[in-house]
mmCIF file of C-alpha atoms in Angstrom:
data_model
loop_
_atom_site.group_PDB
_atom_site.id
_atom_site.type_symbol
_atom_site.label_atom_id
_atom_site.label_comp_id
_atom_site.label_asym_id
_atom_site.label_seq_id
_atom_site.Cartn_x
_atom_site.Cartn_y
_atom_site.Cartn_z
ATOM 1 C CA MET A 18 87.276 125.176 107.835
ATOM 2 C CA ASP A 19 85.400 128.994 106.486
ATOM 3 C CA LEU A 20 84.097 130.786 110.210
ATOM 4 C CA PHE A 21 81.941 132.294 107.980
ATOM 5 C CA GLU A 22 80.212 129.834 106.160
ATOM 6 C CA ASP A 23 76.918 130.060 107.699
ATOM 7 C CA LEU A 24 77.174 134.123 107.343
ATOM 8 C CA PRO A 25 74.562 135.122 105.392
ATOM 9 C CA GLU A 26 75.708 136.910 101.769
ATOM 10 C CA PRO A 27 74.805 141.247 102.523
ATOM 11 C CA THR A 28 71.629 142.150 100.647
ATOM 12 C CA GLN A 29 70.889 145.163 98.741
ATOM 13 C CA THR A 30 68.280 146.861 98.506
ATOM 14 C CA LYS A 31 66.202 146.346 95.337
ATOM 15 C CA GLY A 32 62.946 149.350 94.023
ATOM 16 C CA PRO A 33 63.622 152.610 92.043
ATOM 17 C CA VAL A 34 66.296 154.821 93.053
ATOM 18 C CA SER A 35 65.481 157.681 94.305
ATOM 19 C CA VAL A 36 67.206 161.291 93.087
ATOM 20 C CA ALA A 37 68.911 163.670 95.135
ATOM 21 C CA SER A 38 66.714 166.967 95.204
ATOM 22 C CA PRO A 39 70.667 169.803 94.088
ATOM 23 C CA LYS A 40 72.247 170.869 96.618
ATOM 24 C CA SER A 41 73.446 174.287 97.014
ATOM 25 C CA THR A 42 78.221 174.372 95.905
ATOM 26 C CA LYS A 43 78.911 174.513 99.148
ATOM 27 C CA GLU A 44 77.974 170.927 100.267
ATOM 28 C CA GLU A 45 79.571 169.796 97.871
ATOM 29 C CA GLU A 46 82.405 170.885 97.795
ATOM 30 C CA HIS A 47 82.532 169.872 101.886
ATOM 31 C CA LYS A 48 80.929 166.609 100.258
ATOM 32 C CA GLY A 49 84.080 165.930 98.343
ATOM 33 C CA GLU A 50 86.509 166.901 101.102
ATOM 34 C CA GLU A 51 84.506 164.296 103.399
ATOM 35 C CA GLU A 52 84.910 161.996 100.644
ATOM 36 C CA LYS A 53 88.213 162.486 100.076
ATOM 37 C CA ARG A 54 89.109 161.852 104.151
ATOM 38 C CA LEU A 55 87.424 158.904 103.787
ATOM 39 C CA LYS A 56 89.566 157.656 101.073
ATOM 40 C CA ARG A 57 93.428 158.613 102.848
ATOM 41 C CA LYS A 58 91.457 156.288 105.834
ATOM 42 C CA HIS A 59 90.103 153.572 104.811
ATOM 43 C CA GLY A 60 94.017 153.429 102.125
ATOM 44 C CA ASP A 61 95.717 153.330 105.797
ATOM 45 C CA ALA A 62 93.108 150.755 106.956
ATOM 46 C CA ASP A 63 94.480 148.880 103.894
ATOM 47 C CA CYS A 64 98.101 149.574 104.497
ATOM 48 C CA HIS A 65 97.193 148.512 108.152
ATOM 49 C CA ASN A 66 95.144 144.962 107.092
ATOM 50 C CA ASP A 67 98.715 144.666 104.476
ATOM 51 C CA ASN A 68 101.024 145.014 107.042
ATOM 52 C CA SER A 69 99.385 143.288 110.138
ATOM 53 C CA GLU A 70 99.155 140.151 106.764
ATOM 54 C CA ARG A 71 102.461 140.352 106.271
ATOM 55 C CA ASN A 72 103.815 140.376 110.408
ATOM 56 C CA GLU A 73 101.225 137.332 110.403
ATOM 57 C CA ALA A 74 102.977 135.277 108.268
ATOM 58 C CA GLU A 75 106.417 135.975 109.943
ATOM 59 C CA GLU A 76 105.251 135.561 112.951
ATOM 60 C CA GLN A 77 104.534 131.693 111.405
ATOM 61 C CA GLY A 78 107.506 131.550 110.117
ATOM 62 C CA LYS A 79 109.257 132.084 113.501
ATOM 63 C CA ILE A 80 107.350 129.999 115.238
ATOM 64 C CA LYS A 81 107.838 127.251 112.795
ATOM 65 C CA LYS A 82 111.682 127.704 113.072
ATOM 66 C CA LEU A 83 111.035 127.506 116.402
ATOM 67 C CA CYS A 84 110.049 124.742 116.918
ATOM 68 C CA LYS A 85 112.169 123.337 113.516
ATOM 69 C CA GLU A 86 115.142 123.877 116.378
ATOM 70 C CA GLY A 87 113.842 120.785 119.161
ATOM 71 C CA LEU A 88 112.407 118.041 116.439
ATOM 72 C CA PRO A 89 114.871 114.907 115.550
ATOM 73 C CA VAL A 90 117.063 115.546 113.327
ATOM 74 C CA LEU A 91 117.516 111.659 110.839
ATOM 75 C CA LYS A 92 120.410 110.950 108.519
ATOM 76 C CA GLY A 93 120.626 108.008 106.076
ATOM 77 C CA PHE A 94 124.042 106.063 106.137
ATOM 78 C CA VAL A 95 123.176 103.531 103.206
ATOM 79 C CA ALA A 96 124.610 99.383 103.094
ATOM 80 C CA ALA A 97 124.511 96.793 99.753
ATOM 81 C CA ARG A 98 125.496 93.471 99.008
ATOM 82 C CA ARG A 99 124.354 91.510 96.651
ATOM 83 C CA GLY A 100 125.571 87.996 98.397
ATOM 84 C CA GLU A 101 125.860 85.306 96.287
ATOM 85 C CA ARG A 102 122.391 86.293 94.175
ATOM 86 C CA GLU A 103 122.969 86.344 91.041
ATOM 87 C CA GLU A 104 121.552 89.374 90.216
ATOM 88 C CA MET A 105 121.138 92.605 92.972
ATOM 89 C CA GLN A 106 116.955 92.654 93.266
ATOM 90 C CA ASP A 107 117.009 94.909 96.205
ATOM 91 C CA ALA A 108 116.181 98.423 96.401
ATOM 92 C CA HIS A 109 115.920 101.410 98.749
ATOM 93 C CA VAL A 110 115.184 104.948 98.824
ATOM 94 C CA LEU A 111 116.476 108.103 101.742
ATOM 95 C CA LEU A 112 114.566 111.726 101.313
ATOM 96 C CA PRO A 113 116.225 113.018 104.609
ATOM 97 C CA ASP A 114 113.863 116.740 103.311
ATOM 98 C CA MET A 115 110.272 115.212 101.353
ATOM 99 C CA SER A 116 109.490 118.359 101.292
ATOM 100 C CA VAL A 117 111.088 118.740 97.852
ATOM 101 C CA CYS A 118 108.459 116.336 96.884
ATOM 102 C CA LEU A 119 105.824 117.833 98.783
ATOM 103 C CA SER A 120 103.248 121.394 97.225
ATOM 104 C CA ALA A 121 103.473 121.955 100.168
ATOM 105 C CA LEU A 122 103.725 121.632 103.941
ATOM 106 C CA PRO A 123 100.351 121.990 106.448
ATOM 107 C CA GLY A 124 101.087 124.771 108.780
ATOM 108 C CA HIS A 125 101.929 122.285 111.327
ATOM 109 C CA VAL A 126 104.391 120.843 110.152
ATOM 110 C CA SER A 127 107.822 121.633 110.063
ATOM 111 C CA GLN A 128 109.960 118.833 108.061
ATOM 112 C CA VAL A 129 108.754 114.975 105.994
ATOM 113 C CA SER A 130 111.465 112.203 105.956
ATOM 114 C CA TYR A 131 111.524 109.444 103.956
ATOM 115 C CA PHE A 132 112.838 106.125 104.348
ATOM 116 C CA ALA A 133 112.245 102.792 101.929
ATOM 117 C CA VAL A 134 113.767 99.635 101.129
ATOM 118 C CA PHE A 135 112.763 97.128 99.101
ATOM 119 C CA ASP A 136 113.367 93.479 98.429
ATOM 120 C CA GLY A 137 112.565 91.817 95.633
ATOM 121 C CA HIS A 138 111.296 88.396 94.227
ATOM 122 C CA GLY A 139 111.652 87.106 90.512
ATOM 123 C CA GLY A 140 113.156 89.347 89.493
ATOM 124 C CA ALA A 141 114.003 92.690 90.412
ATOM 125 C CA ARG A 142 111.004 95.255 87.774
ATOM 126 C CA ALA A 143 108.093 95.409 90.938
ATOM 127 C CA SER A 144 111.577 96.827 93.416
ATOM 128 C CA ARG A 145 112.870 98.636 91.072
ATOM 129 C CA PHE A 146 109.439 100.459 90.507
ATOM 130 C CA ALA A 147 108.593 100.607 94.038
ATOM 131 C CA ALA A 148 110.792 102.727 95.159
ATOM 132 C CA GLU A 149 110.612 105.166 91.887
ATOM 133 C CA ASN A 150 106.809 105.775 92.793
ATOM 134 C CA LEU A 151 105.977 105.254 95.953
ATOM 135 C CA HIS A 152 107.420 108.154 97.375
ATOM 136 C CA HIS A 153 105.421 110.543 94.454
ATOM 137 C CA ASN A 154 102.624 108.729 95.426
ATOM 138 C CA LEU A 155 102.740 109.401 98.590
ATOM 139 C CA ALA A 156 103.489 113.440 97.855
ATOM 140 C CA LYS A 157 100.493 113.381 95.665
ATOM 141 C CA LYS A 158 98.234 111.948 98.385
ATOM 142 C CA PHE A 159 99.647 113.660 101.577
ATOM 143 C CA PRO A 160 97.356 115.154 104.105
ATOM 144 C CA SER A 161 97.410 118.772 104.456
ATOM 145 C CA GLY A 162 94.271 119.265 106.370
ATOM 146 C CA GLU A 163 93.735 119.845 110.056
ATOM 147 C CA LYS A 164 95.759 119.406 112.726
ATOM 148 C CA GLU A 165 93.172 117.525 114.063
ATOM 149 C CA ASN A 166 92.700 114.777 112.041
ATOM 150 C CA PHE A 167 96.352 114.351 110.764
ATOM 151 C CA ASP A 168 96.831 111.002 112.172
ATOM 152 C CA LYS A 169 93.909 109.388 110.758
ATOM 153 C CA LEU A 170 94.739 111.260 107.337
ATOM 154 C CA VAL A 171 98.264 110.377 106.888
ATOM 155 C CA LYS A 172 96.532 106.794 107.812
ATOM 156 C CA LYS A 173 94.627 107.217 104.722
ATOM 157 C CA CYS A 174 97.150 108.100 102.716
ATOM 158 C CA LEU A 175 99.773 105.312 103.271
ATOM 159 C CA LEU A 176 96.482 103.009 102.267
ATOM 160 C CA ASP A 177 96.072 104.519 98.988
ATOM 161 C CA THR A 178 99.261 105.348 98.444
ATOM 162 C CA PHE A 179 100.389 101.013 98.147
ATOM 163 C CA LYS A 180 97.261 100.311 96.767
ATOM 164 C CA GLN A 181 97.612 102.695 93.464
ATOM 165 C CA THR A 182 102.096 101.452 93.466
ATOM 166 C CA ASP A 183 100.743 98.436 93.444
ATOM 167 C CA GLU A 184 98.048 99.141 91.002
ATOM 168 C CA ASP A 185 100.284 101.011 88.989
ATOM 169 C CA PHE A 186 102.558 98.072 89.231
ATOM 170 C CA LEU A 187 100.611 95.097 88.258
ATOM 171 C CA LYS A 188 98.934 97.058 84.714
ATOM 172 C CA LYS A 189 102.858 97.356 83.724
ATOM 173 C CA ALA A 190 103.797 94.306 84.124
ATOM 174 C CA SER A 191 100.474 92.212 82.927
ATOM 175 C CA SER A 192 101.339 94.823 79.832
ATOM 176 C CA GLN A 193 104.495 93.280 79.131
ATOM 177 C CA LYS A 194 105.484 90.179 76.743
ATOM 178 C CA PRO A 195 105.500 87.570 78.474
ATOM 179 C CA ALA A 196 103.904 89.675 81.785
ATOM 180 C CA TRP A 197 105.762 90.870 83.612
ATOM 181 C CA LYS A 198 105.223 88.465 87.711
ATOM 182 C CA ASP A 199 107.708 90.645 89.999
ATOM 183 C CA GLY A 200 107.207 91.107 92.918
ATOM 184 C CA SER A 201 109.021 92.649 96.093
ATOM 185 C CA THR A 202 108.364 93.797 100.253
ATOM 186 C CA VAL A 203 108.458 97.319 101.070
ATOM 187 C CA THR A 204 108.954 98.692 104.674
ATOM 188 C CA CYS A 205 109.056 102.555 104.572
ATOM 189 C CA VAL A 206 109.466 105.148 107.464
ATOM 190 C CA LEU A 207 107.983 107.718 107.158
ATOM 191 C CA VAL A 208 108.783 111.065 109.968
ATOM 192 C CA VAL A 209 106.692 114.264 110.536
ATOM 193 C CA ASP A 210 108.193 115.780 113.087
ATOM 194 C CA ASP A 211 109.014 113.512 115.914
ATOM 195 C CA MET A 212 106.010 111.133 114.617
ATOM 196 C CA VAL A 213 107.354 107.944 112.460
ATOM 197 C CA TYR A 214 105.162 106.147 110.538
ATOM 198 C CA VAL A 215 105.959 102.049 109.348
ATOM 199 C CA ALA A 216 104.401 100.602 106.431
ATOM 200 C CA ASN A 217 105.031 97.862 104.982
ATOM 201 C CA LEU A 218 104.746 94.289 102.750
ATOM 202 C CA GLY A 219 106.014 90.725 103.688
ATOM 203 C CA ASP A 220 108.769 89.967 105.261
ATOM 204 C CA SER A 221 111.696 93.181 105.365
ATOM 205 C CA ARG A 222 112.419 95.089 108.812
ATOM 206 C CA ALA A 223 112.098 97.732 110.827
ATOM 207 C CA VAL A 224 113.297 98.944 114.286
ATOM 208 C CA LEU A 225 114.068 101.178 117.000
ATOM 209 C CA CYS A 226 117.142 101.158 119.401
ATOM 210 C CA ARG A 227 115.456 102.745 122.281
ATOM 211 C CA MET A 228 118.233 104.141 125.053
ATOM 212 C CA GLU A 229 116.458 104.019 129.353
ATOM 213 C CA ALA A 230 118.398 104.476 132.841
ATOM 214 C CA THR A 231 119.146 101.425 134.526
ATOM 215 C CA ALA A 232 118.675 100.963 138.185
ATOM 216 C CA GLY A 233 121.849 102.492 139.219
ATOM 217 C CA GLU A 234 123.491 105.267 140.972
ATOM 218 C CA ASP A 235 126.716 104.719 137.738
ATOM 219 C CA GLY A 236 124.433 107.134 135.171
ATOM 220 C CA GLN A 237 124.356 103.882 133.347
ATOM 221 C CA ARG A 238 122.223 103.263 129.920
ATOM 222 C CA ARG A 239 121.354 99.763 128.622
ATOM 223 C CA SER A 240 119.019 99.962 125.624
ATOM 224 C CA LEU A 241 115.812 99.137 124.519
ATOM 225 C CA THR A 242 114.551 96.948 121.443
ATOM 226 C CA LEU A 243 110.941 97.819 119.725
ATOM 227 C CA SER A 244 109.635 96.643 116.528
ATOM 228 C CA LEU A 245 108.396 98.201 114.239
ATOM 229 C CA SER A 246 106.650 96.784 111.619
ATOM 230 C CA LYS A 247 105.070 92.648 111.654
ATOM 231 C CA GLU A 248 106.046 90.047 109.469
ATOM 232 C CA HIS A 249 104.004 88.894 106.592
ATOM 233 C CA ASN A 250 104.381 84.943 105.523
ATOM 234 C CA PRO A 251 101.667 82.105 105.320
ATOM 235 C CA THR A 252 103.187 80.378 107.607
ATOM 236 C CA ILE A 253 101.478 83.754 110.201
ATOM 237 C CA TYR A 254 97.439 82.354 110.641
ATOM 238 C CA GLU A 255 95.274 85.549 109.869
ATOM 239 C CA GLU A 256 97.238 85.404 106.862
ATOM 240 C CA ARG A 257 97.220 81.738 106.141
ATOM 241 C CA MET A 258 93.292 82.216 106.939
ATOM 242 C CA ARG A 259 92.777 84.384 104.168
ATOM 243 C CA ILE A 260 95.420 82.873 101.966
ATOM 244 C CA GLN A 261 92.904 80.402 101.810
ATOM 245 C CA ARG A 262 89.464 81.545 101.449
ATOM 246 C CA ALA A 263 90.425 83.383 99.073
ATOM 247 C CA GLY A 264 90.910 79.857 97.860
ATOM 248 C CA GLY A 265 94.328 79.273 97.856
ATOM 249 C CA THR A 266 96.414 77.332 99.672
ATOM 250 C CA VAL A 267 99.772 76.891 101.802
ATOM 251 C CA ARG A 268 102.257 73.798 101.508
ATOM 252 C CA ASP A 269 106.271 73.849 103.082
ATOM 253 C CA GLY A 270 105.332 77.621 104.222
ATOM 254 C CA ARG A 271 104.808 79.241 100.688
ATOM 255 C CA VAL A 272 101.283 80.331 98.504
ATOM 256 C CA LEU A 273 100.641 77.401 96.570
ATOM 257 C CA GLY A 274 104.451 76.160 97.772
ATOM 258 C CA VAL A 275 106.413 79.531 96.216
ATOM 259 C CA LEU A 276 105.748 82.363 97.326
ATOM 260 C CA GLU A 277 107.408 82.965 100.928
ATOM 261 C CA VAL A 278 106.064 86.217 101.577
ATOM 262 C CA SER A 279 102.329 86.643 101.719
ATOM 263 C CA ARG A 280 101.846 90.900 101.193
ATOM 264 C CA SER A 281 103.505 92.596 98.163
ATOM 265 C CA ILE A 282 103.670 94.715 95.514
ATOM 266 C CA GLY A 283 103.133 92.725 92.364
ATOM 267 C CA ASP A 284 102.678 88.906 92.327
ATOM 268 C CA GLY A 285 99.426 88.961 89.756
ATOM 269 C CA GLN A 286 99.812 85.710 89.722
ATOM 270 C CA TYR A 287 99.055 85.630 93.003
ATOM 271 C CA LYS A 288 96.717 88.956 93.566
ATOM 272 C CA ARG A 289 93.404 85.671 93.241
ATOM 273 C CA CYS A 290 94.951 83.835 95.912
ATOM 274 C CA GLY A 291 95.356 85.909 98.981
ATOM 275 C CA VAL A 292 98.218 87.979 98.594
ATOM 276 C CA ILE A 293 97.141 91.422 99.064
ATOM 277 C CA SER A 294 99.336 95.023 99.081
ATOM 278 C CA THR A 295 97.519 96.433 102.246
ATOM 279 C CA PRO A 296 100.933 97.376 104.685
ATOM 280 C CA ASP A 297 99.909 96.444 108.319
ATOM 281 C CA LEU A 298 100.350 100.324 109.929
ATOM 282 C CA ARG A 299 102.665 101.464 113.111
ATOM 283 C CA ARG A 300 103.326 105.258 114.526
ATOM 284 C CA ILE A 301 106.120 105.868 117.516
ATOM 285 C CA GLN A 302 106.695 108.898 118.779
ATOM 286 C CA LEU A 303 110.271 109.912 119.392
ATOM 287 C CA THR A 304 112.311 111.211 121.813
ATOM 288 C CA ALA A 305 115.273 112.328 123.168
ATOM 289 C CA ASN A 306 117.179 109.079 124.688
ATOM 290 C CA ASP A 307 116.028 107.245 120.551
ATOM 291 C CA ARG A 308 119.176 106.944 119.135
ATOM 292 C CA PHE A 309 118.606 105.058 115.476
ATOM 293 C CA ILE A 310 116.590 103.349 113.899
ATOM 294 C CA ILE A 311 117.759 99.503 111.640
ATOM 295 C CA LEU A 312 115.495 99.309 108.075
ATOM 296 C CA ALA A 313 116.721 96.102 106.314
ATOM 297 C CA CYS A 314 115.377 93.750 104.370
ATOM 298 C CA ASP A 315 115.211 89.419 104.879
ATOM 299 C CA GLY A 316 118.945 89.640 104.474
ATOM 300 C CA LEU A 317 120.163 91.208 107.352
ATOM 301 C CA PHE A 318 117.258 88.553 110.123
ATOM 302 C CA LYS A 319 117.525 85.750 108.663
ATOM 303 C CA VAL A 320 121.302 85.434 110.668
ATOM 304 C CA PHE A 321 121.070 88.843 113.292
ATOM 305 C CA SER A 322 118.248 88.804 115.392
ATOM 306 C CA ALA A 323 117.020 92.532 116.171
ATOM 307 C CA ASP A 324 118.405 92.413 119.476
ATOM 308 C CA GLU A 325 121.694 91.067 118.253
ATOM 309 C CA ALA A 326 121.499 94.138 114.985
ATOM 310 C CA VAL A 327 121.093 96.577 117.890
ATOM 311 C CA LYS A 328 124.062 95.500 120.138
ATOM 312 C CA PHE A 329 125.832 95.336 116.804
ATOM 313 C CA VAL A 330 125.600 98.577 116.135
ATOM 314 C CA LEU A 331 126.195 99.424 119.205
ATOM 315 C CA SER A 332 129.521 98.260 120.229
ATOM 316 C CA ILE A 333 130.688 99.793 116.566
ATOM 317 C CA LEU A 334 128.407 103.030 117.479
ATOM 318 C CA GLN A 335 131.460 102.676 120.773
ATOM 319 C CA GLU A 336 134.704 102.032 119.365
ATOM 320 C CA GLY A 337 137.234 103.908 119.081
ATOM 321 C CA GLY A 338 138.565 106.392 116.329
ATOM 322 C CA VAL A 339 137.571 105.956 113.379
ATOM 323 C CA GLU A 340 139.359 107.156 110.105
ATOM 324 C CA GLN A 341 138.529 111.108 109.510
ATOM 325 C CA LYS A 342 136.792 112.092 106.445
ATOM 326 C CA GLU A 343 136.248 115.344 104.526
ATOM 327 C CA GLY A 344 132.610 116.409 105.152
ATOM 328 C CA LEU A 345 131.507 113.580 107.485
ATOM 329 C CA THR A 346 132.014 114.541 111.824
ATOM 330 C CA GLU A 347 133.089 111.440 114.426
ATOM 331 C CA GLU A 348 129.589 110.567 115.059
ATOM 332 C CA GLU A 349 128.358 110.595 110.966
ATOM 333 C CA LEU A 350 131.609 108.588 110.536
ATOM 334 C CA ARG A 351 130.177 105.410 113.036
ATOM 335 C CA PHE A 352 127.381 105.248 111.908
ATOM 336 C CA GLU A 353 128.821 104.991 108.946
ATOM 337 C CA ALA A 354 131.225 102.483 109.290
ATOM 338 C CA ALA A 355 128.039 100.516 111.469
ATOM 339 C CA CYS A 356 125.818 100.138 108.966
ATOM 340 C CA GLN A 357 128.948 98.858 106.328
ATOM 341 C CA GLN A 358 130.379 95.855 108.657
ATOM 342 C CA LEU A 359 126.596 95.077 109.489
ATOM 343 C CA ALA A 360 125.432 94.912 106.635
ATOM 344 C CA SER A 361 129.301 93.306 106.254
ATOM 345 C CA GLU A 362 128.640 90.920 109.208
ATOM 346 C CA ALA A 363 125.378 89.750 107.375
ATOM 347 C CA VAL A 364 127.243 88.372 104.122
ATOM 348 C CA ARG A 365 129.775 86.864 107.006
ATOM 349 C CA ARG A 366 127.837 84.998 108.958
ATOM 350 C CA GLY A 367 126.231 82.978 105.481
ATOM 351 C CA CYS A 368 123.500 84.808 104.307
ATOM 352 C CA ALA A 369 123.376 84.188 100.602
ATOM 353 C CA ASP A 370 120.425 86.461 100.863
ATOM 354 C CA ASN A 371 120.952 89.669 98.595
ATOM 355 C CA VAL A 372 121.658 92.044 101.868
ATOM 356 C CA THR A 373 120.193 95.606 102.324
ATOM 357 C CA VAL A 374 121.125 97.610 105.541
ATOM 358 C CA ILE A 375 119.920 101.758 105.699
ATOM 359 C CA LEU A 376 120.944 102.936 109.537
ATOM 360 C CA LEU A 377 119.220 106.321 111.045
ATOM 361 C CA SER A 378 121.136 108.001 112.907
ATOM 362 C CA ILE A 379 118.907 110.977 115.686
ATOM 363 C CA SER A 380 119.467 113.203 117.337
ATOM 364 C CA PHE A 381 117.917 115.879 118.998
#
């Protein structure tokens, strides 16, 4: 808001301009000297103003840098397995620094990260389309407004982004001959400074591992598994009611006996039956006790509970030495190994589906 918007514009005197009487040469010289003095004064003031603006910009830069130093650092590791499927229909995106997609960061924001998994069904076109376009739509709609309303603006931005991405894909799908019938779940994690915003459709999930001290004096800490997403399938009461109100049916836990999820990108033939692209939104502030986030499609969670997955990763992180690789720290190597082994274990446990796992390490 412009603080001066209520002030009236300066008024100018209207009417005839009076002609001044002739001045003596001495008076004119005096006036000339006075004008020069005023110009020098104003020039100094302008220079001072420029310096003040420059100093203020430098100060803001220093403050932003200071703030950034106290913020969490997220690093993403990914593992993907085709399983027993003929085609890999999952997709994923890792953008540790999303500012490269934004025209400018809001003044109060120091860093933005984006990570997402997409689980396609009926083909890989919807998942690939969403992976290629959703973060670009998000960047275009990303709020640049006031800090006070920022949470509401991010919420609106995410809702609009999912709606736009779904509409764009449905338009493209319907123009094909024959029309594409692909669909995709989406779970994305948007991290703005130390605040995590999670938006999801369908049955891909995000979980956070948070460590807390135990009651004893041995300094041990135990892990808490916090769910950051909500599953959308037709067996859930609210989802089933919406589908039935739209004229659809749920048979064998599926929409019209076919579709296993009740919210998705694409699936044009089911949109008239109550399948929507409105994501569930959740928000959590990261703390120094947070260790990692697991972001994965349902291929993982068919054979792992969320708590089992967290404990499996922790067990790998606590193991002995790891093989050194150039450019990676020992901590990064442990997270890389944990991510790969978690995906492989899901396949070993008998998951025939595609499996995609993103493991986000959190450090302060």
